[in-house]
Structure formats: structure tokens, C-alpha cells
Amino acid sequence: MSDLHDARRTHPTRDTGADMGNPGNPVDQGDQGDQVDQALDLSQARFAIYYAPPAGSCWWNEGSRWLGCDAITGRRLDAPQVPGLSRALHDLTVDARRYGWHATLKAPMRLAPHVQRRDLSGVAAAVAARHAPFDLPMRIDVMGTDHGTRHGFVTLRPVGETVGAKAVDALAADCVQAFDNLRAPPSGDELAKRHAQPLTARQRERLAQWGYPYVLDEFRLHMTLSDRVDASDAAAIVDWWQPRVQALGPMRVDGLALFVQPSPGQPFIMHERFDFAEVA
């Protein structure tokens, strides 16, 4: 377990997930935040702004169990046995598990040299104060097949043109723009990897401007359920999730989550949570 997890343990809400902070306020404050900063090498750490279901909710528990890890506590969990898979589920969610149970709003980034962790917290609190909670109906989908030319990955995505889908697009756009002056530019290696992907001209423009190709008009909110898998495994995952999506109902989007990857290759963990403003 990393030093960052050790630093987080000094705050009682971290491991229980029972109290994730007051509306619009971060969990870590004051000396606790300073302890966490001291455990991080900001030249190596990456931060991301995610949507994550409320801790302890059915959606949080179901997704964390599926990936085999709780991104709040860092605990390993027993993944379900899924009929029809070619391998154990744990082997098909390696990358998804590293990023944690989430939907990306602002993609992982290193901080610019002048930026501290508390600067991220300040912007996150301001963004959260501008939004109200909403419900987001979800559906199961397979993304990234490039019209059948390669294996895709299974995801949960918003249903159609619902009020919730429009609200989450607006939230993501706000996050992309609000946090942008806090990020360091992508490294040469990171850009090379991106440009090696089959990006459209528009996505390459977004990459150059925002450091990530899938933002604003190119944004498609999704919660990743697998790494790239063949059609048979994808079908087995879809079959397992289809009735559960219906039973769980809409996701409650009620805040932002700040996740951190302490160093390359380590899993992302939830660092702070910021609740949206309550509707008067």
C-alpha cells in the first residue's frame, strides 16, 4: 500500500465512505491536505476529475466489485463469476481497474509547475457549486471497435437525449475548461501515442488545444467495464450487465471526484470529493 494511502488513513471518512464531506466542500482540509501533498511527487503524480457514484451506493458497490477494487479504500474485492467468458473477469479488466470505477470529466493530467494540489481543490469546489444534482439513465454499449476493425471495450453510457445526458455534457465541458490552465502539456511520448491512434482531424485539433482528443463536441461520457475484448467476451459482459442496469436504475450525479495516480503504473484512487450545490 502506498504512502498516499497511509496519509489518507488519518481521516476517518476515507476508509468507511460513510461521510464524503459537506456539499461543495472537499474531504481533505487543512493539515490533512498538507500531509497528502507531502506524500506525492507532483512531478510524477497525475490527477483526474471524474464522476464516481456516491460511496456506498448500489452503483458504487456494483461497479467496484466488478473491477475487483474499491478506489476509495484501495481494497481488493472479489469480482463476480461471469458465464461465457474466455478468461477470468479479473484478467479482462486490468486497465479499467487501474483507473478506478468512474466516468472521465477531465482526463488525467500532470500539474503545471506553478500548481499545487490545493489549487485543484479550489477549482473543483467552484465547479461543483455551479451544478445541481441530477439523475442519469444508463445503457450498456461496446465502444472503440472502429467499425469492426478491432476489438472494442464494454461500457456504460447515458441513454439518448435525456435531461441527464445534456446535463452531464455541460458538466464535462465546464470541467475541461475550468481546469485547463492547471495542467502541464502532454509529453512528447504521450502525444506520439495519441497521434498513433485513429483520430479524426477534429480530434487532433482538440488534442492540440486541450491535451485530450475526446472533449467538448467529441466527448462521449462512459464508464469502462472491460479492456478491449473479443466479440464473444463482449457479449457475455453485456448479457451480465443488461438486467443489472435495469434493476439499478439511473445513476445519481451529485458531485465531482478528484482522483490521483501517485506515480506511473499505480492505480488511481479517490483523493477528494466535492458535492454539488443543493437545489433551493
PDB file of C-alpha atoms in Angstrom:
ATOM      1  CA  MET A   1       0.000   0.000   0.000  1.00  0.00           C
ATOM      2  CA  SER A   2       1.398   3.421  -0.984  1.00  0.00           C
ATOM      3  CA  ASP A   3       2.406   6.273   1.317  1.00  0.00           C
ATOM      4  CA  LEU A   4      -0.548   8.197  -0.076  1.00  0.00           C
ATOM      5  CA  HIS A   5      -2.955   5.600   1.289  1.00  0.00           C
ATOM      6  CA  ASP A   6      -1.187   5.827   4.639  1.00  0.00           C
ATOM      7  CA  ALA A   7      -1.588   9.603   4.697  1.00  0.00           C
ATOM      8  CA  ARG A   8      -5.260   9.316   3.840  1.00  0.00           C
ATOM      9  CA  ARG A   9      -5.911   6.923   6.713  1.00  0.00           C
ATOM     10  CA  THR A  10      -5.562   9.739   9.242  1.00  0.00           C
ATOM     11  CA  HIS A  11      -9.002  10.983   8.167  1.00  0.00           C
ATOM     12  CA  PRO A  12     -11.800   8.676   9.360  1.00  0.00           C
ATOM     13  CA  THR A  13     -14.086   9.205   6.369  1.00  0.00           C
ATOM     14  CA  ARG A  14     -11.577   7.778   3.929  1.00  0.00           C
ATOM     15  CA  ASP A  15     -11.983   4.096   4.571  1.00  0.00           C
ATOM     16  CA  THR A  16     -15.613   3.990   5.611  1.00  0.00           C
ATOM     17  CA  GLY A  17     -17.027   6.031   2.727  1.00  0.00           C
ATOM     18  CA  ALA A  18     -19.872   6.923   5.079  1.00  0.00           C
ATOM     19  CA  ASP A  19     -19.316  10.688   5.083  1.00  0.00           C
ATOM     20  CA  MET A  20     -17.765  12.127   1.967  1.00  0.00           C
ATOM     21  CA  GLY A  21     -17.877  15.774   3.046  1.00  0.00           C
ATOM     22  CA  ASN A  22     -20.369  18.628   3.139  1.00  0.00           C
ATOM     23  CA  PRO A  23     -21.958  19.874  -0.086  1.00  0.00           C
ATOM     24  CA  GLY A  24     -19.388  21.731  -2.182  1.00  0.00           C
ATOM     25  CA  ASN A  25     -16.502  21.063   0.223  1.00  0.00           C
ATOM     26  CA  PRO A  26     -13.526  18.746  -0.140  1.00  0.00           C
ATOM     27  CA  VAL A  27     -12.956  15.838   2.218  1.00  0.00           C
ATOM     28  CA  ASP A  28      -9.319  16.744   2.836  1.00  0.00           C
ATOM     29  CA  GLN A  29      -8.791  20.103   4.513  1.00  0.00           C
ATOM     30  CA  GLY A  30      -6.024  21.940   6.325  1.00  0.00           C
ATOM     31  CA  ASP A  31      -3.257  19.797   7.801  1.00  0.00           C
ATOM     32  CA  GLN A  32      -4.771  16.637   6.320  1.00  0.00           C
ATOM     33  CA  GLY A  33      -4.414  18.051   2.805  1.00  0.00           C
ATOM     34  CA  ASP A  34      -0.828  19.072   3.545  1.00  0.00           C
ATOM     35  CA  GLN A  35       0.003  15.527   4.685  1.00  0.00           C
ATOM     36  CA  VAL A  36      -1.319  14.124   1.433  1.00  0.00           C
ATOM     37  CA  ASP A  37       0.664  16.696  -0.588  1.00  0.00           C
ATOM     38  CA  GLN A  38       3.856  15.636   1.190  1.00  0.00           C
ATOM     39  CA  ALA A  39       3.210  12.015   0.183  1.00  0.00           C
ATOM     40  CA  LEU A  40       3.010  12.966  -3.512  1.00  0.00           C
ATOM     41  CA  ASP A  41       5.734  13.742  -6.008  1.00  0.00           C
ATOM     42  CA  LEU A  42       3.874  16.295  -8.103  1.00  0.00           C
ATOM     43  CA  SER A  43       6.315  15.842 -10.971  1.00  0.00           C
ATOM     44  CA  GLN A  44       5.120  12.233 -11.276  1.00  0.00           C
ATOM     45  CA  ALA A  45       1.541  12.236  -9.999  1.00  0.00           C
ATOM     46  CA  ARG A  46      -1.404  12.547 -12.348  1.00  0.00           C
ATOM     47  CA  PHE A  47      -4.765  13.965 -11.338  1.00  0.00           C
ATOM     48  CA  ALA A  48      -8.158  13.464 -12.975  1.00  0.00           C
ATOM     49  CA  ILE A  49     -11.626  14.874 -12.458  1.00  0.00           C
ATOM     50  CA  TYR A  50     -14.132  12.046 -12.548  1.00  0.00           C
ATOM     51  CA  TYR A  51     -17.737  11.327 -11.903  1.00  0.00           C
ATOM     52  CA  ALA A  52     -17.953   8.482  -9.398  1.00  0.00           C
ATOM     53  CA  PRO A  53     -21.226   7.169  -7.941  1.00  0.00           C
ATOM     54  CA  PRO A  54     -21.803   8.105  -4.301  1.00  0.00           C
ATOM     55  CA  ALA A  55     -19.756   5.978  -1.917  1.00  0.00           C
ATOM     56  CA  GLY A  56     -21.757   3.102  -0.506  1.00  0.00           C
ATOM     57  CA  SER A  57     -24.453   3.396  -3.178  1.00  0.00           C
ATOM     58  CA  CYS A  58     -25.563   0.348  -5.142  1.00  0.00           C
ATOM     59  CA  TRP A  59     -23.916   1.711  -8.282  1.00  0.00           C
ATOM     60  CA  TRP A  60     -20.617   2.292  -6.470  1.00  0.00           C
ATOM     61  CA  ASN A  61     -20.638  -1.133  -4.870  1.00  0.00           C
ATOM     62  CA  GLU A  62     -21.621  -2.957  -8.062  1.00  0.00           C
ATOM     63  CA  GLY A  63     -19.006  -1.234 -10.214  1.00  0.00           C
ATOM     64  CA  SER A  64     -16.223  -1.578  -7.660  1.00  0.00           C
ATOM     65  CA  ARG A  65     -16.959  -5.269  -7.207  1.00  0.00           C
ATOM     66  CA  TRP A  66     -16.955  -5.749 -10.980  1.00  0.00           C
ATOM     67  CA  LEU A  67     -13.495  -4.194 -11.328  1.00  0.00           C
ATOM     68  CA  GLY A  68     -12.223  -6.003  -8.235  1.00  0.00           C
ATOM     69  CA  CYS A  69     -11.088  -2.909  -6.354  1.00  0.00           C
ATOM     70  CA  ASP A  70     -12.553  -0.100  -4.241  1.00  0.00           C
ATOM     71  CA  ALA A  71     -10.904   3.139  -5.399  1.00  0.00           C
ATOM     72  CA  ILE A  72     -11.694   4.900  -2.117  1.00  0.00           C
ATOM     73  CA  THR A  73     -10.041   2.426   0.233  1.00  0.00           C
ATOM     74  CA  GLY A  74      -7.718   0.636  -2.189  1.00  0.00           C
ATOM     75  CA  ARG A  75      -9.121  -2.705  -1.026  1.00  0.00           C
ATOM     76  CA  ARG A  76      -9.141  -5.622  -3.441  1.00  0.00           C
ATOM     77  CA  LEU A  77     -12.578  -7.140  -3.969  1.00  0.00           C
ATOM     78  CA  ASP A  78     -13.748 -10.493  -5.299  1.00  0.00           C
ATOM     79  CA  ALA A  79     -15.038  -9.975  -8.827  1.00  0.00           C
ATOM     80  CA  PRO A  80     -18.178 -11.877  -9.877  1.00  0.00           C
ATOM     81  CA  GLN A  81     -18.131 -15.099 -11.855  1.00  0.00           C
ATOM     82  CA  VAL A  82     -19.473 -14.255 -15.307  1.00  0.00           C
ATOM     83  CA  PRO A  83     -20.753 -17.102 -17.506  1.00  0.00           C
ATOM     84  CA  GLY A  84     -19.345 -17.336 -21.020  1.00  0.00           C
ATOM     85  CA  LEU A  85     -16.039 -15.503 -20.579  1.00  0.00           C
ATOM     86  CA  SER A  86     -12.902 -16.920 -22.170  1.00  0.00           C
ATOM     87  CA  ARG A  87     -10.856 -15.966 -19.087  1.00  0.00           C
ATOM     88  CA  ALA A  88     -11.426 -14.810 -15.541  1.00  0.00           C
ATOM     89  CA  LEU A  89     -13.054 -11.375 -15.361  1.00  0.00           C
ATOM     90  CA  HIS A  90     -10.035 -10.091 -13.407  1.00  0.00           C
ATOM     91  CA  ASP A  91      -7.885 -10.667 -16.497  1.00  0.00           C
ATOM     92  CA  LEU A  92     -10.235  -8.674 -18.723  1.00  0.00           C
ATOM     93  CA  THR A  93     -10.331  -5.518 -16.553  1.00  0.00           C
ATOM     94  CA  VAL A  94      -6.627  -4.804 -15.935  1.00  0.00           C
ATOM     95  CA  ASP A  95      -6.559  -1.300 -17.418  1.00  0.00           C
ATOM     96  CA  ALA A  96     -10.098  -0.466 -16.320  1.00  0.00           C
ATOM     97  CA  ARG A  97      -9.227  -1.429 -12.731  1.00  0.00           C
ATOM     98  CA  ARG A  98      -6.129   0.797 -12.742  1.00  0.00           C
ATOM     99  CA  TYR A  99      -8.258   3.864 -13.477  1.00  0.00           C
ATOM    100  CA  GLY A 100     -10.979   3.001 -10.952  1.00  0.00           C
ATOM    101  CA  TRP A 101     -14.761   2.979 -11.210  1.00  0.00           C
ATOM    102  CA  HIS A 102     -15.518   6.288 -12.855  1.00  0.00           C
ATOM    103  CA  ALA A 103     -16.525   8.370 -15.849  1.00  0.00           C
ATOM    104  CA  THR A 104     -13.961  10.905 -17.040  1.00  0.00           C
ATOM    105  CA  LEU A 105     -14.840  14.596 -16.939  1.00  0.00           C
ATOM    106  CA  LYS A 106     -11.284  15.997 -17.164  1.00  0.00           C
ATOM    107  CA  ALA A 107      -8.741  13.464 -18.359  1.00  0.00           C
ATOM    108  CA  PRO A 108      -5.680  12.514 -16.269  1.00  0.00           C
ATOM    109  CA  MET A 109      -3.039  15.241 -16.252  1.00  0.00           C
ATOM    110  CA  ARG A 110       0.128  16.244 -14.511  1.00  0.00           C
ATOM    111  CA  LEU A 111       0.082  19.640 -12.846  1.00  0.00           C
ATOM    112  CA  ALA A 112       1.811  22.669 -14.300  1.00  0.00           C
ATOM    113  CA  PRO A 113       4.954  23.697 -12.359  1.00  0.00           C
ATOM    114  CA  HIS A 114       3.215  26.564 -10.537  1.00  0.00           C
ATOM    115  CA  VAL A 115       0.192  24.495  -9.457  1.00  0.00           C
ATOM    116  CA  GLN A 116      -0.388  22.735  -6.134  1.00  0.00           C
ATOM    117  CA  ARG A 117      -2.967  20.155  -5.176  1.00  0.00           C
ATOM    118  CA  ARG A 118      -4.956  22.761  -3.243  1.00  0.00           C
ATOM    119  CA  ASP A 119      -5.358  24.759  -6.487  1.00  0.00           C
ATOM    120  CA  LEU A 120      -7.193  21.796  -7.996  1.00  0.00           C
ATOM    121  CA  SER A 121      -9.377  21.615  -4.907  1.00  0.00           C
ATOM    122  CA  GLY A 122     -10.299  25.273  -5.200  1.00  0.00           C
ATOM    123  CA  VAL A 123     -11.348  24.949  -8.826  1.00  0.00           C
ATOM    124  CA  ALA A 124     -13.239  21.710  -8.107  1.00  0.00           C
ATOM    125  CA  ALA A 125     -15.207  23.390  -5.304  1.00  0.00           C
ATOM    126  CA  ALA A 126     -16.081  26.290  -7.601  1.00  0.00           C
ATOM    127  CA  VAL A 127     -17.233  23.983 -10.403  1.00  0.00           C
ATOM    128  CA  ALA A 128     -19.299  21.868  -8.001  1.00  0.00           C
ATOM    129  CA  ALA A 129     -21.022  25.000  -6.691  1.00  0.00           C
ATOM    130  CA  ARG A 130     -22.221  25.779 -10.234  1.00  0.00           C
ATOM    131  CA  HIS A 131     -24.080  22.482 -10.698  1.00  0.00           C
ATOM    132  CA  ALA A 132     -27.071  20.765  -9.111  1.00  0.00           C
ATOM    133  CA  PRO A 133     -27.596  17.004  -8.686  1.00  0.00           C
ATOM    134  CA  PHE A 134     -29.353  15.117 -11.477  1.00  0.00           C
ATOM    135  CA  ASP A 135     -30.257  11.562 -12.477  1.00  0.00           C
ATOM    136  CA  LEU A 136     -28.554   9.858 -15.420  1.00  0.00           C
ATOM    137  CA  PRO A 137     -30.224   6.827 -17.041  1.00  0.00           C
ATOM    138  CA  MET A 138     -27.586   4.423 -18.361  1.00  0.00           C
ATOM    139  CA  ARG A 139     -27.325   1.754 -21.056  1.00  0.00           C
ATOM    140  CA  ILE A 140     -24.740  -0.892 -21.937  1.00  0.00           C
ATOM    141  CA  ASP A 141     -22.612  -0.388 -25.068  1.00  0.00           C
ATOM    142  CA  VAL A 142     -19.463  -1.576 -26.836  1.00  0.00           C
ATOM    143  CA  MET A 143     -17.154   1.263 -27.883  1.00  0.00           C
ATOM    144  CA  GLY A 144     -13.942   1.627 -29.843  1.00  0.00           C
ATOM    145  CA  THR A 145     -14.465  -1.047 -32.499  1.00  0.00           C
ATOM    146  CA  ASP A 146     -13.634   1.407 -35.313  1.00  0.00           C
ATOM    147  CA  HIS A 147     -16.419  -0.018 -37.454  1.00  0.00           C
ATOM    148  CA  GLY A 148     -15.464  -3.595 -36.657  1.00  0.00           C
ATOM    149  CA  THR A 149     -11.760  -3.284 -37.475  1.00  0.00           C
ATOM    150  CA  ARG A 150     -10.594  -4.065 -33.926  1.00  0.00           C
ATOM    151  CA  HIS A 151     -11.871  -5.368 -30.595  1.00  0.00           C
ATOM    152  CA  GLY A 152     -13.910  -2.913 -28.537  1.00  0.00           C
ATOM    153  CA  PHE A 153     -14.368  -2.338 -24.832  1.00  0.00           C
ATOM    154  CA  VAL A 154     -17.649  -2.619 -22.938  1.00  0.00           C
ATOM    155  CA  THR A 155     -19.007   0.495 -21.255  1.00  0.00           C
ATOM    156  CA  LEU A 156     -21.989   2.069 -19.603  1.00  0.00           C
ATOM    157  CA  ARG A 157     -23.224   5.180 -21.408  1.00  0.00           C
ATOM    158  CA  PRO A 158     -26.065   7.678 -20.924  1.00  0.00           C
ATOM    159  CA  VAL A 159     -29.377   6.968 -22.579  1.00  0.00           C
ATOM    160  CA  GLY A 160     -30.123   9.147 -25.605  1.00  0.00           C
ATOM    161  CA  GLU A 161     -31.051  12.809 -25.429  1.00  0.00           C
ATOM    162  CA  THR A 162     -32.283  12.833 -21.846  1.00  0.00           C
ATOM    163  CA  VAL A 163     -32.118  15.792 -19.480  1.00  0.00           C
ATOM    164  CA  GLY A 164     -29.389  13.952 -17.578  1.00  0.00           C
ATOM    165  CA  ALA A 165     -27.330  13.326 -20.724  1.00  0.00           C
ATOM    166  CA  LYS A 166     -27.408  17.026 -21.592  1.00  0.00           C
ATOM    167  CA  ALA A 167     -26.533  17.958 -18.010  1.00  0.00           C
ATOM    168  CA  VAL A 168     -23.504  15.655 -17.930  1.00  0.00           C
ATOM    169  CA  ASP A 169     -22.245  17.034 -21.263  1.00  0.00           C
ATOM    170  CA  ALA A 170     -22.458  20.554 -19.805  1.00  0.00           C
ATOM    171  CA  LEU A 171     -20.672  19.405 -16.648  1.00  0.00           C
ATOM    172  CA  ALA A 172     -17.835  17.831 -18.644  1.00  0.00           C
ATOM    173  CA  ALA A 173     -17.421  20.953 -20.785  1.00  0.00           C
ATOM    174  CA  ASP A 174     -17.229  23.083 -17.639  1.00  0.00           C
ATOM    175  CA  CYS A 175     -14.550  20.777 -16.182  1.00  0.00           C
ATOM    176  CA  VAL A 176     -12.464  20.699 -19.357  1.00  0.00           C
ATOM    177  CA  GLN A 177     -12.277  24.477 -19.493  1.00  0.00           C
ATOM    178  CA  ALA A 178     -12.105  25.269 -15.771  1.00  0.00           C
ATOM    179  CA  PHE A 179      -9.117  23.019 -15.040  1.00  0.00           C
ATOM    180  CA  ASP A 180      -7.179  23.584 -18.232  1.00  0.00           C
ATOM    181  CA  ASN A 181      -4.752  26.247 -17.046  1.00  0.00           C
ATOM    182  CA  LEU A 182      -3.696  23.943 -14.174  1.00  0.00           C
ATOM    183  CA  ARG A 183      -2.370  21.140 -16.370  1.00  0.00           C
ATOM    184  CA  ALA A 184       1.076  20.552 -17.746  1.00  0.00           C
ATOM    185  CA  PRO A 185       1.144  19.917 -21.501  1.00  0.00           C
ATOM    186  CA  PRO A 186       1.341  16.287 -22.606  1.00  0.00           C
ATOM    187  CA  SER A 187       4.851  14.934 -23.013  1.00  0.00           C
ATOM    188  CA  GLY A 188       6.259  14.104 -26.414  1.00  0.00           C
ATOM    189  CA  ASP A 189       5.766  10.403 -25.771  1.00  0.00           C
ATOM    190  CA  GLU A 190       2.155  10.951 -24.703  1.00  0.00           C
ATOM    191  CA  LEU A 191       1.418  12.964 -27.839  1.00  0.00           C
ATOM    192  CA  ALA A 192       3.081  10.340 -30.025  1.00  0.00           C
ATOM    193  CA  LYS A 193       0.864   7.635 -28.547  1.00  0.00           C
ATOM    194  CA  ARG A 194      -2.231   9.745 -29.126  1.00  0.00           C
ATOM    195  CA  HIS A 195      -1.315  10.562 -32.709  1.00  0.00           C
ATOM    196  CA  ALA A 196      -0.732   6.867 -33.391  1.00  0.00           C
ATOM    197  CA  GLN A 197      -4.441   6.296 -32.696  1.00  0.00           C
ATOM    198  CA  PRO A 198      -7.057   6.632 -35.455  1.00  0.00           C
ATOM    199  CA  LEU A 199      -8.088  10.214 -34.622  1.00  0.00           C
ATOM    200  CA  THR A 200     -10.221  12.445 -36.804  1.00  0.00           C
ATOM    201  CA  ALA A 201      -8.998  15.891 -37.838  1.00  0.00           C
ATOM    202  CA  ARG A 202     -11.352  17.412 -35.270  1.00  0.00           C
ATOM    203  CA  GLN A 203      -9.998  15.177 -32.514  1.00  0.00           C
ATOM    204  CA  ARG A 204      -6.442  16.164 -33.397  1.00  0.00           C
ATOM    205  CA  GLU A 205      -7.462  19.803 -33.057  1.00  0.00           C
ATOM    206  CA  ARG A 206      -8.937  19.100 -29.643  1.00  0.00           C
ATOM    207  CA  LEU A 207      -5.773  17.252 -28.618  1.00  0.00           C
ATOM    208  CA  ALA A 208      -3.623  20.230 -29.596  1.00  0.00           C
ATOM    209  CA  GLN A 209      -5.829  22.728 -27.748  1.00  0.00           C
ATOM    210  CA  TRP A 210      -6.925  20.763 -24.674  1.00  0.00           C
ATOM    211  CA  GLY A 211      -4.362  17.973 -24.312  1.00  0.00           C
ATOM    212  CA  TYR A 212      -7.003  15.296 -24.927  1.00  0.00           C
ATOM    213  CA  PRO A 213      -8.917  14.488 -28.118  1.00  0.00           C
ATOM    214  CA  TYR A 214     -12.301  13.465 -26.701  1.00  0.00           C
ATOM    215  CA  VAL A 215     -13.617  16.729 -25.261  1.00  0.00           C
ATOM    216  CA  LEU A 216     -16.474  19.167 -25.893  1.00  0.00           C
ATOM    217  CA  ASP A 217     -18.192  18.159 -29.163  1.00  0.00           C
ATOM    218  CA  GLU A 218     -16.095  14.950 -29.231  1.00  0.00           C
ATOM    219  CA  PHE A 219     -16.979  13.984 -25.650  1.00  0.00           C
ATOM    220  CA  ARG A 220     -18.866  10.728 -25.024  1.00  0.00           C
ATOM    221  CA  LEU A 221     -19.338  10.006 -21.334  1.00  0.00           C
ATOM    222  CA  HIS A 222     -18.755   6.360 -20.485  1.00  0.00           C
ATOM    223  CA  MET A 223     -17.879   4.123 -17.555  1.00  0.00           C
ATOM    224  CA  THR A 224     -15.481   1.403 -18.656  1.00  0.00           C
ATOM    225  CA  LEU A 225     -16.355  -2.185 -17.804  1.00  0.00           C
ATOM    226  CA  SER A 226     -13.579  -4.021 -19.664  1.00  0.00           C
ATOM    227  CA  ASP A 227     -10.345  -3.728 -21.547  1.00  0.00           C
ATOM    228  CA  ARG A 228     -10.503  -4.499 -25.275  1.00  0.00           C
ATOM    229  CA  VAL A 229     -12.173  -7.892 -25.623  1.00  0.00           C
ATOM    230  CA  ASP A 230     -13.324 -10.067 -28.497  1.00  0.00           C
ATOM    231  CA  ALA A 231     -16.954 -10.207 -29.574  1.00  0.00           C
ATOM    232  CA  SER A 232     -17.738 -13.325 -27.537  1.00  0.00           C
ATOM    233  CA  ASP A 233     -16.441 -11.866 -24.279  1.00  0.00           C
ATOM    234  CA  ALA A 234     -18.143  -8.551 -25.010  1.00  0.00           C
ATOM    235  CA  ALA A 235     -21.469 -10.351 -25.493  1.00  0.00           C
ATOM    236  CA  ALA A 236     -21.063 -12.228 -22.191  1.00  0.00           C
ATOM    237  CA  ILE A 237     -20.360  -8.957 -20.345  1.00  0.00           C
ATOM    238  CA  VAL A 238     -23.332  -7.230 -21.991  1.00  0.00           C
ATOM    239  CA  ASP A 239     -25.593 -10.145 -21.035  1.00  0.00           C
ATOM    240  CA  TRP A 240     -24.424  -9.993 -17.416  1.00  0.00           C
ATOM    241  CA  TRP A 241     -24.899  -6.242 -17.090  1.00  0.00           C
ATOM    242  CA  GLN A 242     -28.132  -5.764 -19.046  1.00  0.00           C
ATOM    243  CA  PRO A 243     -30.557  -6.828 -16.287  1.00  0.00           C
ATOM    244  CA  ARG A 244     -28.455  -5.133 -13.608  1.00  0.00           C
ATOM    245  CA  VAL A 245     -28.557  -1.783 -15.384  1.00  0.00           C
ATOM    246  CA  GLN A 246     -32.332  -2.023 -15.425  1.00  0.00           C
ATOM    247  CA  ALA A 247     -32.502  -3.062 -11.767  1.00  0.00           C
ATOM    248  CA  LEU A 248     -30.107  -0.379 -10.527  1.00  0.00           C
ATOM    249  CA  GLY A 249     -31.942   2.445 -12.302  1.00  0.00           C
ATOM    250  CA  PRO A 250     -30.489   5.880 -13.112  1.00  0.00           C
ATOM    251  CA  MET A 251     -27.183   6.950 -11.618  1.00  0.00           C
ATOM    252  CA  ARG A 252     -27.297   9.889  -9.241  1.00  0.00           C
ATOM    253  CA  VAL A 253     -24.784  12.512 -10.358  1.00  0.00           C
ATOM    254  CA  ASP A 254     -24.295  14.649  -7.282  1.00  0.00           C
ATOM    255  CA  GLY A 255     -20.647  15.679  -7.246  1.00  0.00           C
ATOM    256  CA  LEU A 256     -17.131  15.635  -8.649  1.00  0.00           C
ATOM    257  CA  ALA A 257     -14.357  13.305  -7.577  1.00  0.00           C
ATOM    258  CA  LEU A 258     -10.663  14.185  -7.698  1.00  0.00           C
ATOM    259  CA  PHE A 259      -8.637  11.039  -8.354  1.00  0.00           C
ATOM    260  CA  VAL A 260      -4.857  10.756  -8.185  1.00  0.00           C
ATOM    261  CA  GLN A 261      -2.322   8.334  -9.609  1.00  0.00           C
ATOM    262  CA  PRO A 262       0.701   8.772  -7.316  1.00  0.00           C
ATOM    263  CA  SER A 263       3.220   7.547  -9.899  1.00  0.00           C
ATOM    264  CA  PRO A 264       3.159   5.891 -13.336  1.00  0.00           C
ATOM    265  CA  GLY A 265       1.640   2.425 -13.314  1.00  0.00           C
ATOM    266  CA  GLN A 266      -0.027   2.755  -9.920  1.00  0.00           C
ATOM    267  CA  PRO A 267      -3.823   2.644  -9.607  1.00  0.00           C
ATOM    268  CA  PHE A 268      -5.856   5.821  -9.409  1.00  0.00           C
ATOM    269  CA  ILE A 269      -7.503   6.399  -6.042  1.00  0.00           C
ATOM    270  CA  MET A 270     -10.168   8.832  -4.925  1.00  0.00           C
ATOM    271  CA  HIS A 271      -8.424  11.764  -3.276  1.00  0.00           C
ATOM    272  CA  GLU A 272     -11.287  14.193  -2.605  1.00  0.00           C
ATOM    273  CA  ARG A 273     -14.973  14.561  -3.340  1.00  0.00           C
ATOM    274  CA  PHE A 274     -16.953  17.764  -3.944  1.00  0.00           C
ATOM    275  CA  ASP A 275     -20.739  17.655  -3.691  1.00  0.00           C
ATOM    276  CA  PHE A 276     -22.910  19.776  -5.961  1.00  0.00           C
ATOM    277  CA  ALA A 277     -24.967  22.643  -4.623  1.00  0.00           C
ATOM    278  CA  GLU A 278     -28.368  21.550  -3.399  1.00  0.00           C
ATOM    279  CA  VAL A 279     -31.396  22.873  -5.247  1.00  0.00           C
ATOM    280  CA  ALA A 280     -33.155  25.548  -3.195  1.00  0.00           C
TER     281      ALA A 280
END
